[in-house]
């Protein structure tokens, strides 16, 4: 203790109790017996009584005599961990006498083993903070099973549906003149295509209005959806939307180093947006590369697009160490001949690359369904390497890739192309 008129004075207070307790002391200064200062009373400590939000995007993955539990943690900075209880019914979770503590300081994911196949188990996941405040809890249920994974329909959670979709200058249009009603219809229409077709990850192109897009993800798709938006591309940026309950974003990168550090990717040209995801069902990791190549059919544009395809082909070959899907608007067809340019096949480097395969051509896709409204063309593509191809599941009949038909140009002049992969 010190002041401007005297040296510091140190007092040792004896006789205190446990070292973990907090003590308040009253100190007052006095220059004469008659002139003591007003004692200082420290403010009352602020007690945190606010619990964190509930965990979200909870996923239960059935296994043989086990259930794998994964979730997204709440955003509060003082969140500490999650407590998980198991019971035979939802009501039994409310009583300590009828519930079992699976884990106290749980970290995503958790596998609950030694269960009985076919029996329904109920779980409550309770997030709590550093002070001990606890959320109300998220309640879910599932049954373990040793059944063969079917992955046979759009609603099957054992399948992951991945699509590419050019949204045609979402939402205000190329020159920003779309009416409010048309922009509203566009937001609703795109959301319906994503949700009604059970899509789980979508690579998007031509995001014009970034703030509208980021708000739309929550308002139209829901809280389980997250987004990743590129910084390059000016008024036609690329992006991803994905379901957090099914996949976790491991890493992301706008590709700007060699071979992409040249003028073919500068300015408003869109750099590839690479993202590595991990499937929460099985911990499988895979790489997506979202691309939107140079448009138009003049000789300069065709030459630029050809150089971009060359760069992509070289990059995929040199980094071919994990399951990879190259997808997006490549702005050219894959067919015998030169494509939409009159003199060159701009995608030839990718077409002839033995490390990858185009799914968006016959016989792996039904090209009669694929039209770039109102033109008959195939410019939105899905390209896989061998390790990714091994996970593919037929999307419709014998097709490994499929097309979502829509005839509404208020939504887009492109049809989404999609594929299914088994998560485990």
mmCIF file of C-alpha atoms in Angstrom:
data_model
loop_
_atom_site.group_PDB
_atom_site.id
_atom_site.type_symbol
_atom_site.label_atom_id
_atom_site.label_comp_id
_atom_site.label_asym_id
_atom_site.label_seq_id
_atom_site.Cartn_x
_atom_site.Cartn_y
_atom_site.Cartn_z
ATOM 1 C CA UNK A 1 0.000 0.000 0.000
ATOM 2 C CA UNK A 2 1.496 3.357 -0.970
ATOM 3 C CA UNK A 3 0.621 6.980 -1.687
ATOM 4 C CA UNK A 4 2.105 10.163 -3.013
ATOM 5 C CA UNK A 5 3.212 11.307 0.475
ATOM 6 C CA UNK A 6 4.634 8.150 1.888
ATOM 7 C CA UNK A 7 6.449 4.930 1.202
ATOM 8 C CA UNK A 8 4.609 1.713 0.480
ATOM 9 C CA UNK A 9 3.396 -0.197 3.496
ATOM 10 C CA UNK A 10 2.804 -3.927 3.421
ATOM 11 C CA UNK A 11 0.508 -5.710 5.876
ATOM 12 C CA UNK A 12 0.333 -9.446 6.374
ATOM 13 C CA UNK A 13 -3.096 -10.637 7.518
ATOM 14 C CA UNK A 14 -2.889 -13.801 9.526
ATOM 15 C CA UNK A 15 -5.534 -16.322 10.500
ATOM 16 C CA UNK A 16 -7.291 -16.649 7.158
ATOM 17 C CA UNK A 17 -8.838 -19.923 6.050
ATOM 18 C CA UNK A 18 -8.678 -21.857 2.801
ATOM 19 C CA UNK A 19 -6.491 -20.471 0.034
ATOM 20 C CA UNK A 20 -9.277 -20.976 -2.507
ATOM 21 C CA UNK A 21 -11.593 -18.482 -0.758
ATOM 22 C CA UNK A 22 -11.919 -14.797 -1.663
ATOM 23 C CA UNK A 23 -11.664 -12.212 1.175
ATOM 24 C CA UNK A 24 -12.780 -8.571 1.187
ATOM 25 C CA UNK A 25 -10.781 -6.095 3.319
ATOM 26 C CA UNK A 26 -11.644 -2.554 4.375
ATOM 27 C CA UNK A 27 -8.834 0.019 4.177
ATOM 28 C CA UNK A 28 -8.959 3.664 5.263
ATOM 29 C CA UNK A 29 -6.288 6.364 5.447
ATOM 30 C CA UNK A 30 -5.800 8.683 8.461
ATOM 31 C CA UNK A 31 -3.478 11.682 8.937
ATOM 32 C CA UNK A 32 -4.677 12.582 12.454
ATOM 33 C CA UNK A 33 -7.006 10.780 14.840
ATOM 34 C CA UNK A 34 -9.703 13.289 14.002
ATOM 35 C CA UNK A 35 -9.362 13.204 10.154
ATOM 36 C CA UNK A 36 -9.867 9.672 8.962
ATOM 37 C CA UNK A 37 -10.956 9.075 5.384
ATOM 38 C CA UNK A 38 -14.189 7.318 4.454
ATOM 39 C CA UNK A 39 -13.556 3.575 4.398
ATOM 40 C CA UNK A 40 -13.404 2.003 0.919
ATOM 41 C CA UNK A 41 -15.983 -0.683 0.301
ATOM 42 C CA UNK A 42 -15.202 -2.880 -2.713
ATOM 43 C CA UNK A 43 -18.047 -3.443 -5.173
ATOM 44 C CA UNK A 44 -19.973 -6.665 -4.950
ATOM 45 C CA UNK A 45 -18.612 -9.297 -7.332
ATOM 46 C CA UNK A 46 -20.542 -9.813 -10.563
ATOM 47 C CA UNK A 47 -22.062 -13.281 -10.558
ATOM 48 C CA UNK A 48 -22.578 -14.981 -13.926
ATOM 49 C CA UNK A 49 -26.010 -16.597 -13.949
ATOM 50 C CA UNK A 50 -26.514 -16.797 -17.718
ATOM 51 C CA UNK A 51 -26.329 -20.319 -19.167
ATOM 52 C CA UNK A 52 -24.895 -20.991 -22.620
ATOM 53 C CA UNK A 53 -27.156 -21.816 -25.530
ATOM 54 C CA UNK A 54 -27.987 -25.423 -26.292
ATOM 55 C CA UNK A 55 -25.756 -27.492 -28.530
ATOM 56 C CA UNK A 56 -26.995 -27.678 -32.124
ATOM 57 C CA UNK A 57 -26.792 -29.940 -35.172
ATOM 58 C CA UNK A 58 -26.886 -33.098 -33.051
ATOM 59 C CA UNK A 59 -26.327 -36.286 -35.056
ATOM 60 C CA UNK A 60 -26.727 -39.877 -33.834
ATOM 61 C CA UNK A 61 -25.049 -42.442 -36.074
ATOM 62 C CA UNK A 62 -26.187 -46.051 -35.495
ATOM 63 C CA UNK A 63 -23.550 -48.765 -35.372
ATOM 64 C CA UNK A 64 -23.450 -52.387 -34.278
ATOM 65 C CA UNK A 65 -24.324 -52.161 -30.546
ATOM 66 C CA UNK A 66 -23.279 -48.524 -30.398
ATOM 67 C CA UNK A 67 -24.373 -44.988 -31.203
ATOM 68 C CA UNK A 68 -21.990 -42.241 -32.229
ATOM 69 C CA UNK A 69 -23.009 -38.783 -30.963
ATOM 70 C CA UNK A 70 -21.786 -35.575 -32.586
ATOM 71 C CA UNK A 71 -22.861 -31.971 -32.157
ATOM 72 C CA UNK A 72 -21.962 -28.310 -32.635
ATOM 73 C CA UNK A 73 -20.991 -26.389 -29.495
ATOM 74 C CA UNK A 74 -22.707 -23.108 -28.521
ATOM 75 C CA UNK A 75 -21.005 -19.822 -29.471
ATOM 76 C CA UNK A 76 -20.592 -18.341 -25.968
ATOM 77 C CA UNK A 77 -16.962 -17.614 -25.054
ATOM 78 C CA UNK A 78 -17.307 -19.075 -21.538
ATOM 79 C CA UNK A 79 -18.657 -22.417 -22.786
ATOM 80 C CA UNK A 80 -16.759 -25.227 -21.043
ATOM 81 C CA UNK A 81 -18.104 -28.626 -22.074
ATOM 82 C CA UNK A 82 -21.169 -30.788 -22.661
ATOM 83 C CA UNK A 83 -22.736 -33.307 -20.289
ATOM 84 C CA UNK A 84 -24.595 -36.269 -21.838
ATOM 85 C CA UNK A 85 -27.252 -38.441 -20.210
ATOM 86 C CA UNK A 86 -28.883 -41.605 -21.598
ATOM 87 C CA UNK A 87 -32.277 -43.069 -20.689
ATOM 88 C CA UNK A 88 -34.919 -45.486 -21.949
ATOM 89 C CA UNK A 89 -37.397 -42.693 -22.676
ATOM 90 C CA UNK A 90 -37.567 -38.941 -22.958
ATOM 91 C CA UNK A 91 -39.354 -38.695 -19.601
ATOM 92 C CA UNK A 92 -36.681 -40.806 -17.903
ATOM 93 C CA UNK A 93 -34.093 -38.175 -18.789
ATOM 94 C CA UNK A 94 -35.714 -35.810 -16.286
ATOM 95 C CA UNK A 95 -34.823 -37.865 -13.206
ATOM 96 C CA UNK A 96 -31.402 -38.775 -11.842
ATOM 97 C CA UNK A 97 -32.907 -42.096 -10.745
ATOM 98 C CA UNK A 98 -33.760 -43.195 -14.284
ATOM 99 C CA UNK A 99 -30.957 -41.736 -16.367
ATOM 100 C CA UNK A 100 -27.322 -42.712 -16.854
ATOM 101 C CA UNK A 101 -24.431 -40.275 -17.186
ATOM 102 C CA UNK A 102 -22.597 -41.118 -20.414
ATOM 103 C CA UNK A 103 -19.896 -38.512 -19.875
ATOM 104 C CA UNK A 104 -19.453 -35.309 -17.868
ATOM 105 C CA UNK A 105 -16.802 -33.370 -19.759
ATOM 106 C CA UNK A 106 -17.702 -34.574 -23.252
ATOM 107 C CA UNK A 107 -15.977 -33.504 -26.445
ATOM 108 C CA UNK A 108 -17.449 -34.116 -29.898
ATOM 109 C CA UNK A 109 -17.778 -36.915 -30.972
ATOM 110 C CA UNK A 110 -18.700 -39.531 -28.356
ATOM 111 C CA UNK A 111 -19.407 -43.228 -28.998
ATOM 112 C CA UNK A 112 -21.800 -44.904 -26.549
ATOM 113 C CA UNK A 113 -21.063 -48.633 -26.701
ATOM 114 C CA UNK A 114 -22.407 -51.942 -25.299
ATOM 115 C CA UNK A 115 -25.958 -51.137 -26.374
ATOM 116 C CA UNK A 116 -28.687 -53.454 -27.678
ATOM 117 C CA UNK A 117 -29.405 -53.370 -31.396
ATOM 118 C CA UNK A 118 -32.946 -52.309 -32.226
ATOM 119 C CA UNK A 119 -33.626 -50.700 -28.861
ATOM 120 C CA UNK A 120 -34.346 -46.964 -28.790
ATOM 121 C CA UNK A 121 -32.079 -44.878 -26.570
ATOM 122 C CA UNK A 122 -32.742 -41.288 -25.567
ATOM 123 C CA UNK A 123 -29.996 -38.743 -24.951
ATOM 124 C CA UNK A 124 -29.889 -35.274 -23.484
ATOM 125 C CA UNK A 125 -26.889 -33.090 -24.275
ATOM 126 C CA UNK A 126 -26.457 -30.250 -21.753
ATOM 127 C CA UNK A 127 -23.947 -27.501 -22.465
ATOM 128 C CA UNK A 128 -22.472 -25.724 -19.428
ATOM 129 C CA UNK A 129 -20.081 -22.828 -18.880
ATOM 130 C CA UNK A 130 -17.058 -22.097 -16.684
ATOM 131 C CA UNK A 131 -19.321 -20.995 -13.814
ATOM 132 C CA UNK A 132 -21.450 -24.124 -13.988
ATOM 133 C CA UNK A 133 -24.507 -22.557 -15.585
ATOM 134 C CA UNK A 134 -26.234 -25.212 -17.693
ATOM 135 C CA UNK A 135 -28.431 -25.001 -20.774
ATOM 136 C CA UNK A 136 -31.845 -26.661 -20.864
ATOM 137 C CA UNK A 137 -30.462 -29.462 -23.027
ATOM 138 C CA UNK A 138 -31.027 -30.920 -26.485
ATOM 139 C CA UNK A 139 -32.908 -34.240 -26.546
ATOM 140 C CA UNK A 140 -32.503 -36.831 -29.326
ATOM 141 C CA UNK A 141 -33.048 -40.557 -29.821
ATOM 142 C CA UNK A 142 -31.894 -43.402 -32.066
ATOM 143 C CA UNK A 143 -31.453 -47.174 -32.182
ATOM 144 C CA UNK A 144 -28.169 -49.024 -32.787
ATOM 145 C CA UNK A 145 -28.167 -51.447 -35.709
ATOM 146 C CA UNK A 146 -25.901 -53.810 -37.588
ATOM 147 C CA UNK A 147 -27.946 -53.477 -40.788
ATOM 148 C CA UNK A 148 -26.157 -52.957 -44.090
ATOM 149 C CA UNK A 149 -25.929 -49.295 -45.050
ATOM 150 C CA UNK A 150 -28.445 -48.753 -47.846
ATOM 151 C CA UNK A 151 -27.938 -45.141 -48.902
ATOM 152 C CA UNK A 152 -30.834 -45.604 -51.297
ATOM 153 C CA UNK A 153 -32.851 -42.394 -51.238
ATOM 154 C CA UNK A 154 -32.511 -38.651 -50.874
ATOM 155 C CA UNK A 155 -33.651 -38.708 -47.254
ATOM 156 C CA UNK A 156 -31.126 -41.357 -46.180
ATOM 157 C CA UNK A 157 -28.727 -39.759 -43.722
ATOM 158 C CA UNK A 158 -26.098 -42.350 -44.633
ATOM 159 C CA UNK A 159 -25.807 -40.630 -48.001
ATOM 160 C CA UNK A 160 -24.273 -37.243 -48.565
ATOM 161 C CA UNK A 161 -25.709 -35.347 -51.517
ATOM 162 C CA UNK A 162 -23.340 -32.840 -53.078
ATOM 163 C CA UNK A 163 -24.362 -30.477 -55.862
ATOM 164 C CA UNK A 164 -23.132 -27.558 -57.931
ATOM 165 C CA UNK A 165 -25.525 -24.727 -58.741
ATOM 166 C CA UNK A 166 -24.943 -21.442 -60.573
ATOM 167 C CA UNK A 167 -27.391 -18.977 -58.994
ATOM 168 C CA UNK A 168 -27.100 -16.401 -61.796
ATOM 169 C CA UNK A 169 -26.076 -13.247 -59.952
ATOM 170 C CA UNK A 170 -27.861 -13.948 -56.678
ATOM 171 C CA UNK A 171 -29.970 -11.986 -56.008
ATOM 172 C CA UNK A 172 -30.219 -8.660 -57.849
ATOM 173 C CA UNK A 173 -29.144 -9.863 -61.304
ATOM 174 C CA UNK A 174 -26.216 -9.012 -63.554
ATOM 175 C CA UNK A 175 -26.860 -5.262 -63.582
ATOM 176 C CA UNK A 176 -28.561 -5.090 -60.183
ATOM 177 C CA UNK A 177 -31.990 -4.218 -61.603
ATOM 178 C CA UNK A 178 -34.080 -7.182 -60.470
ATOM 179 C CA UNK A 179 -37.234 -6.060 -58.686
ATOM 180 C CA UNK A 180 -37.763 -6.773 -55.010
ATOM 181 C CA UNK A 181 -40.432 -9.344 -55.838
ATOM 182 C CA UNK A 182 -38.133 -11.172 -58.256
ATOM 183 C CA UNK A 183 -35.307 -11.226 -55.723
ATOM 184 C CA UNK A 184 -37.685 -12.594 -53.096
ATOM 185 C CA UNK A 185 -38.875 -15.279 -55.510
ATOM 186 C CA UNK A 186 -35.265 -16.151 -56.311
ATOM 187 C CA UNK A 187 -34.387 -16.625 -52.641
ATOM 188 C CA UNK A 188 -37.440 -18.798 -52.041
ATOM 189 C CA UNK A 189 -36.937 -20.808 -55.228
ATOM 190 C CA UNK A 190 -33.280 -21.614 -54.576
ATOM 191 C CA UNK A 191 -34.049 -22.620 -50.975
ATOM 192 C CA UNK A 192 -36.822 -24.937 -52.167
ATOM 193 C CA UNK A 193 -34.473 -26.652 -54.618
ATOM 194 C CA UNK A 194 -31.848 -27.181 -51.904
ATOM 195 C CA UNK A 195 -34.236 -28.369 -49.190
ATOM 196 C CA UNK A 196 -36.758 -30.326 -51.253
ATOM 197 C CA UNK A 197 -34.024 -32.363 -52.939
ATOM 198 C CA UNK A 198 -32.224 -33.216 -49.707
ATOM 199 C CA UNK A 199 -28.955 -31.520 -50.642
ATOM 200 C CA UNK A 200 -26.254 -31.485 -47.958
ATOM 201 C CA UNK A 201 -23.360 -29.569 -49.556
ATOM 202 C CA UNK A 202 -23.789 -27.201 -52.491
ATOM 203 C CA UNK A 203 -21.024 -25.432 -54.392
ATOM 204 C CA UNK A 204 -22.523 -22.156 -55.575
ATOM 205 C CA UNK A 205 -21.469 -19.729 -58.275
ATOM 206 C CA UNK A 206 -22.389 -16.120 -59.068
ATOM 207 C CA UNK A 207 -23.064 -14.720 -55.612
ATOM 208 C CA UNK A 208 -23.547 -11.010 -56.308
ATOM 209 C CA UNK A 209 -25.039 -9.590 -53.097
ATOM 210 C CA UNK A 210 -22.948 -10.989 -50.246
ATOM 211 C CA UNK A 211 -24.980 -9.602 -47.333
ATOM 212 C CA UNK A 212 -28.224 -10.897 -48.836
ATOM 213 C CA UNK A 213 -26.626 -14.301 -49.334
ATOM 214 C CA UNK A 214 -25.302 -14.639 -45.780
ATOM 215 C CA UNK A 215 -28.673 -13.630 -44.310
ATOM 216 C CA UNK A 216 -30.496 -15.979 -46.683
ATOM 217 C CA UNK A 217 -28.574 -19.009 -45.429
ATOM 218 C CA UNK A 218 -30.078 -18.633 -41.956
ATOM 219 C CA UNK A 219 -33.476 -17.193 -42.863
ATOM 220 C CA UNK A 220 -34.326 -19.639 -45.669
ATOM 221 C CA UNK A 221 -32.237 -22.756 -44.982
ATOM 222 C CA UNK A 222 -32.143 -22.833 -41.183
ATOM 223 C CA UNK A 223 -29.723 -22.882 -38.279
ATOM 224 C CA UNK A 224 -28.095 -26.186 -39.277
ATOM 225 C CA UNK A 225 -26.682 -24.601 -42.421
ATOM 226 C CA UNK A 226 -23.338 -22.818 -42.646
ATOM 227 C CA UNK A 227 -21.660 -21.013 -45.527
ATOM 228 C CA UNK A 228 -18.212 -20.314 -46.914
ATOM 229 C CA UNK A 229 -17.913 -17.336 -49.279
ATOM 230 C CA UNK A 230 -14.904 -16.490 -51.445
ATOM 231 C CA UNK A 231 -13.418 -12.995 -51.417
ATOM 232 C CA UNK A 232 -12.477 -12.908 -55.107
ATOM 233 C CA UNK A 233 -14.810 -12.706 -58.067
ATOM 234 C CA UNK A 234 -16.292 -9.206 -57.642
ATOM 235 C CA UNK A 235 -20.035 -9.506 -58.337
ATOM 236 C CA UNK A 236 -19.877 -13.229 -59.190
ATOM 237 C CA UNK A 237 -18.259 -14.921 -56.210
ATOM 238 C CA UNK A 238 -18.236 -18.650 -55.470
ATOM 239 C CA UNK A 239 -19.402 -20.138 -52.179
ATOM 240 C CA UNK A 240 -20.384 -23.291 -50.328
ATOM 241 C CA UNK A 241 -23.388 -24.017 -48.161
ATOM 242 C CA UNK A 242 -23.318 -27.157 -46.008
ATOM 243 C CA UNK A 243 -25.156 -28.924 -43.191
ATOM 244 C CA UNK A 244 -23.215 -28.776 -39.950
ATOM 245 C CA UNK A 245 -24.946 -31.865 -38.561
ATOM 246 C CA UNK A 246 -23.444 -34.014 -41.331
ATOM 247 C CA UNK A 247 -20.041 -32.497 -42.083
ATOM 248 C CA UNK A 248 -17.373 -30.422 -40.404
ATOM 249 C CA UNK A 249 -15.256 -27.896 -42.300
ATOM 250 C CA UNK A 250 -11.634 -28.934 -41.746
ATOM 251 C CA UNK A 251 -9.848 -26.344 -43.886
ATOM 252 C CA UNK A 252 -10.470 -23.788 -46.609
ATOM 253 C CA UNK A 253 -8.329 -21.938 -49.130
ATOM 254 C CA UNK A 254 -8.768 -19.657 -52.093
ATOM 255 C CA UNK A 255 -6.111 -21.048 -54.393
ATOM 256 C CA UNK A 256 -3.664 -18.250 -55.184
ATOM 257 C CA UNK A 257 -0.232 -19.880 -55.265
ATOM 258 C CA UNK A 258 1.312 -21.704 -58.224
ATOM 259 C CA UNK A 259 -0.163 -22.585 -60.673
ATOM 260 C CA UNK A 260 -2.880 -20.008 -59.918
ATOM 261 C CA UNK A 261 -0.589 -16.999 -59.407
ATOM 262 C CA UNK A 262 -0.999 -15.620 -62.916
ATOM 263 C CA UNK A 263 -3.202 -13.184 -64.806
ATOM 264 C CA UNK A 264 -5.734 -15.842 -65.768
ATOM 265 C CA UNK A 265 -7.059 -15.734 -62.186
ATOM 266 C CA UNK A 266 -6.619 -12.033 -61.346
ATOM 267 C CA UNK A 267 -9.090 -9.179 -61.058
ATOM 268 C CA UNK A 268 -12.722 -10.253 -61.202
ATOM 269 C CA UNK A 269 -11.845 -13.749 -62.399
ATOM 270 C CA UNK A 270 -12.844 -16.240 -59.730
ATOM 271 C CA UNK A 271 -10.099 -18.108 -57.913
ATOM 272 C CA UNK A 272 -10.917 -21.747 -57.067
ATOM 273 C CA UNK A 273 -12.323 -22.173 -53.565
ATOM 274 C CA UNK A 274 -10.999 -25.356 -51.984
ATOM 275 C CA UNK A 275 -12.593 -26.848 -48.878
ATOM 276 C CA UNK A 276 -11.792 -30.037 -46.976
ATOM 277 C CA UNK A 277 -14.777 -31.547 -45.164
ATOM 278 C CA UNK A 278 -15.063 -34.389 -42.666
ATOM 279 C CA UNK A 279 -18.173 -36.560 -42.584
ATOM 280 C CA UNK A 280 -19.463 -36.788 -39.025
ATOM 281 C CA UNK A 281 -20.846 -40.285 -39.616
ATOM 282 C CA UNK A 282 -17.452 -41.818 -40.205
ATOM 283 C CA UNK A 283 -14.639 -39.219 -40.035
ATOM 284 C CA UNK A 284 -14.071 -39.621 -43.780
ATOM 285 C CA UNK A 285 -12.325 -36.557 -45.164
ATOM 286 C CA UNK A 286 -12.648 -35.315 -48.718
ATOM 287 C CA UNK A 287 -11.760 -32.257 -50.762
ATOM 288 C CA UNK A 288 -14.043 -30.111 -52.885
ATOM 289 C CA UNK A 289 -12.736 -27.554 -55.384
ATOM 290 C CA UNK A 290 -15.403 -25.062 -56.449
ATOM 291 C CA UNK A 291 -14.584 -23.383 -59.767
ATOM 292 C CA UNK A 292 -16.206 -20.912 -62.135
ATOM 293 C CA UNK A 293 -14.128 -20.588 -65.275
ATOM 294 C CA UNK A 294 -14.038 -17.711 -67.737
ATOM 295 C CA UNK A 295 -17.244 -17.337 -69.741
ATOM 296 C CA UNK A 296 -17.983 -16.330 -73.360
ATOM 297 C CA UNK A 297 -16.950 -17.725 -76.740
ATOM 298 C CA UNK A 298 -14.608 -15.082 -78.167
ATOM 299 C CA UNK A 299 -11.036 -16.174 -78.831
ATOM 300 C CA UNK A 300 -9.553 -14.305 -75.857
ATOM 301 C CA UNK A 301 -12.068 -15.761 -73.408
ATOM 302 C CA UNK A 302 -11.624 -19.256 -74.824
ATOM 303 C CA UNK A 303 -7.841 -18.994 -74.476
ATOM 304 C CA UNK A 304 -8.169 -17.828 -70.871
ATOM 305 C CA UNK A 305 -10.536 -20.677 -70.035
ATOM 306 C CA UNK A 306 -8.186 -23.190 -71.638
ATOM 307 C CA UNK A 307 -5.293 -21.884 -69.513
ATOM 308 C CA UNK A 308 -7.452 -22.081 -66.395
ATOM 309 C CA UNK A 309 -8.332 -25.701 -67.182
ATOM 310 C CA UNK A 310 -4.641 -26.460 -67.690
ATOM 311 C CA UNK A 311 -3.857 -24.999 -64.251
ATOM 312 C CA UNK A 312 -6.638 -26.984 -62.587
ATOM 313 C CA UNK A 313 -5.550 -30.219 -64.217
ATOM 314 C CA UNK A 314 -1.953 -29.716 -63.098
ATOM 315 C CA UNK A 315 -3.004 -28.809 -59.560
ATOM 316 C CA UNK A 316 -5.307 -31.797 -59.086
ATOM 317 C CA UNK A 317 -2.636 -34.170 -60.385
ATOM 318 C CA UNK A 318 0.060 -32.717 -58.113
ATOM 319 C CA UNK A 319 -2.152 -32.835 -55.005
ATOM 320 C CA UNK A 320 -3.950 -36.103 -55.688
ATOM 321 C CA UNK A 321 -3.588 -37.460 -52.152
ATOM 322 C CA UNK A 322 -7.180 -37.485 -50.885
ATOM 323 C CA UNK A 323 -10.682 -38.077 -52.285
ATOM 324 C CA UNK A 324 -11.408 -35.055 -54.486
ATOM 325 C CA UNK A 325 -14.426 -33.616 -56.285
ATOM 326 C CA UNK A 326 -13.837 -30.745 -58.709
ATOM 327 C CA UNK A 327 -17.181 -29.109 -59.385
ATOM 328 C CA UNK A 328 -18.700 -25.911 -60.685
ATOM 329 C CA UNK A 329 -19.466 -23.911 -63.800
ATOM 330 C CA UNK A 330 -16.674 -24.730 -66.244
ATOM 331 C CA UNK A 331 -18.411 -22.762 -69.014
ATOM 332 C CA UNK A 332 -17.832 -25.399 -71.689
ATOM 333 C CA UNK A 333 -19.245 -28.717 -72.790
ATOM 334 C CA UNK A 334 -17.626 -32.131 -72.644
ATOM 335 C CA UNK A 335 -18.404 -33.908 -75.888
ATOM 336 C CA UNK A 336 -16.654 -34.978 -79.093
ATOM 337 C CA UNK A 337 -15.284 -31.930 -80.858
ATOM 338 C CA UNK A 338 -14.321 -28.530 -79.585
ATOM 339 C CA UNK A 339 -17.262 -27.594 -77.340
ATOM 340 C CA UNK A 340 -18.742 -24.108 -77.381
ATOM 341 C CA UNK A 341 -15.572 -22.477 -78.713
ATOM 342 C CA UNK A 342 -15.175 -22.772 -82.467
ATOM 343 C CA UNK A 343 -11.487 -23.647 -82.574
ATOM 344 C CA UNK A 344 -10.346 -25.226 -79.285
ATOM 345 C CA UNK A 345 -11.589 -27.679 -76.680
ATOM 346 C CA UNK A 346 -10.917 -25.521 -73.632
ATOM 347 C CA UNK A 347 -11.366 -28.350 -71.099
ATOM 348 C CA UNK A 348 -9.128 -30.827 -72.900
ATOM 349 C CA UNK A 349 -6.465 -30.908 -70.159
ATOM 350 C CA UNK A 350 -9.010 -32.097 -67.593
ATOM 351 C CA UNK A 351 -10.785 -34.424 -70.043
ATOM 352 C CA UNK A 352 -7.534 -36.234 -70.848
ATOM 353 C CA UNK A 353 -6.177 -36.303 -67.283
ATOM 354 C CA UNK A 354 -6.012 -39.960 -66.234
ATOM 355 C CA UNK A 355 -6.292 -38.996 -62.560
ATOM 356 C CA UNK A 356 -9.870 -37.720 -62.862
ATOM 357 C CA UNK A 357 -13.175 -38.514 -64.556
ATOM 358 C CA UNK A 358 -16.020 -36.289 -65.768
ATOM 359 C CA UNK A 359 -19.331 -37.605 -64.426
ATOM 360 C CA UNK A 360 -21.353 -34.979 -66.270
ATOM 361 C CA UNK A 361 -21.330 -36.748 -69.605
ATOM 362 C CA UNK A 362 -22.802 -39.965 -70.942
ATOM 363 C CA UNK A 363 -22.875 -42.730 -69.720
ATOM 364 C CA UNK A 364 -22.527 -41.486 -66.122
ATOM 365 C CA UNK A 365 -25.201 -38.806 -66.499
ATOM 366 C CA UNK A 366 -28.405 -38.610 -68.505
ATOM 367 C CA UNK A 367 -27.561 -35.675 -70.742
ATOM 368 C CA UNK A 368 -31.108 -35.494 -72.113
ATOM 369 C CA UNK A 369 -32.168 -34.094 -68.738
ATOM 370 C CA UNK A 370 -29.309 -31.644 -68.557
ATOM 371 C CA UNK A 371 -30.093 -28.287 -70.152
ATOM 372 C CA UNK A 372 -28.596 -24.917 -69.506
ATOM 373 C CA UNK A 373 -31.895 -23.039 -69.717
ATOM 374 C CA UNK A 374 -32.941 -22.353 -72.444
ATOM 375 C CA UNK A 375 -30.016 -23.950 -74.302
ATOM 376 C CA UNK A 376 -29.188 -27.636 -74.563
ATOM 377 C CA UNK A 377 -25.702 -27.778 -73.062
ATOM 378 C CA UNK A 378 -23.605 -29.243 -70.303
ATOM 379 C CA UNK A 379 -21.367 -26.628 -68.736
ATOM 380 C CA UNK A 380 -21.877 -27.350 -65.001
ATOM 381 C CA UNK A 381 -19.653 -30.280 -64.145
ATOM 382 C CA UNK A 382 -18.725 -32.900 -61.573
ATOM 383 C CA UNK A 383 -15.185 -34.288 -61.868
ATOM 384 C CA UNK A 384 -13.897 -36.951 -59.450
ATOM 385 C CA UNK A 385 -10.623 -38.696 -58.736
ATOM 386 C CA UNK A 386 -10.415 -42.437 -58.143
ATOM 387 C CA UNK A 387 -10.668 -42.451 -54.352
ATOM 388 C CA UNK A 388 -13.745 -40.197 -54.426
ATOM 389 C CA UNK A 389 -15.335 -42.271 -57.199
ATOM 390 C CA UNK A 390 -15.137 -45.353 -54.954
ATOM 391 C CA UNK A 391 -17.705 -43.756 -52.619
ATOM 392 C CA UNK A 392 -20.235 -42.905 -55.322
ATOM 393 C CA UNK A 393 -23.767 -44.220 -55.109
ATOM 394 C CA UNK A 394 -26.151 -44.182 -58.045
ATOM 395 C CA UNK A 395 -28.262 -41.066 -57.803
ATOM 396 C CA UNK A 396 -31.035 -42.292 -60.095
ATOM 397 C CA UNK A 397 -31.150 -45.742 -61.604
ATOM 398 C CA UNK A 398 -27.749 -46.435 -63.099
ATOM 399 C CA UNK A 399 -26.560 -42.829 -63.114
ATOM 400 C CA UNK A 400 -23.646 -41.859 -60.872
ATOM 401 C CA UNK A 401 -24.553 -38.201 -61.319
ATOM 402 C CA UNK A 402 -27.983 -36.680 -61.648
ATOM 403 C CA UNK A 403 -29.684 -33.453 -62.662
ATOM 404 C CA UNK A 404 -32.305 -31.497 -60.747
ATOM 405 C CA UNK A 405 -34.801 -30.266 -63.311
ATOM 406 C CA UNK A 406 -36.363 -26.873 -62.877
ATOM 407 C CA UNK A 407 -37.826 -24.673 -65.583
ATOM 408 C CA UNK A 408 -37.968 -21.407 -63.680
ATOM 409 C CA UNK A 409 -35.582 -18.798 -65.038
ATOM 410 C CA UNK A 410 -36.570 -16.533 -62.152
ATOM 411 C CA UNK A 411 -34.366 -18.882 -60.116
ATOM 412 C CA UNK A 412 -31.476 -19.499 -62.512
ATOM 413 C CA UNK A 413 -30.659 -20.363 -66.108
ATOM 414 C CA UNK A 414 -28.665 -23.387 -64.854
ATOM 415 C CA UNK A 415 -29.761 -26.824 -63.661
ATOM 416 C CA UNK A 416 -27.963 -28.164 -60.567
ATOM 417 C CA UNK A 417 -25.845 -31.277 -61.061
ATOM 418 C CA UNK A 418 -25.509 -33.587 -58.080
ATOM 419 C CA UNK A 419 -24.080 -36.882 -56.870
ATOM 420 C CA UNK A 420 -24.426 -39.105 -53.811
ATOM 421 C CA UNK A 421 -21.636 -40.606 -51.760
ATOM 422 C CA UNK A 422 -21.783 -43.131 -48.951
ATOM 423 C CA UNK A 423 -20.648 -41.665 -45.648
ATOM 424 C CA UNK A 424 -19.591 -45.031 -44.187
#
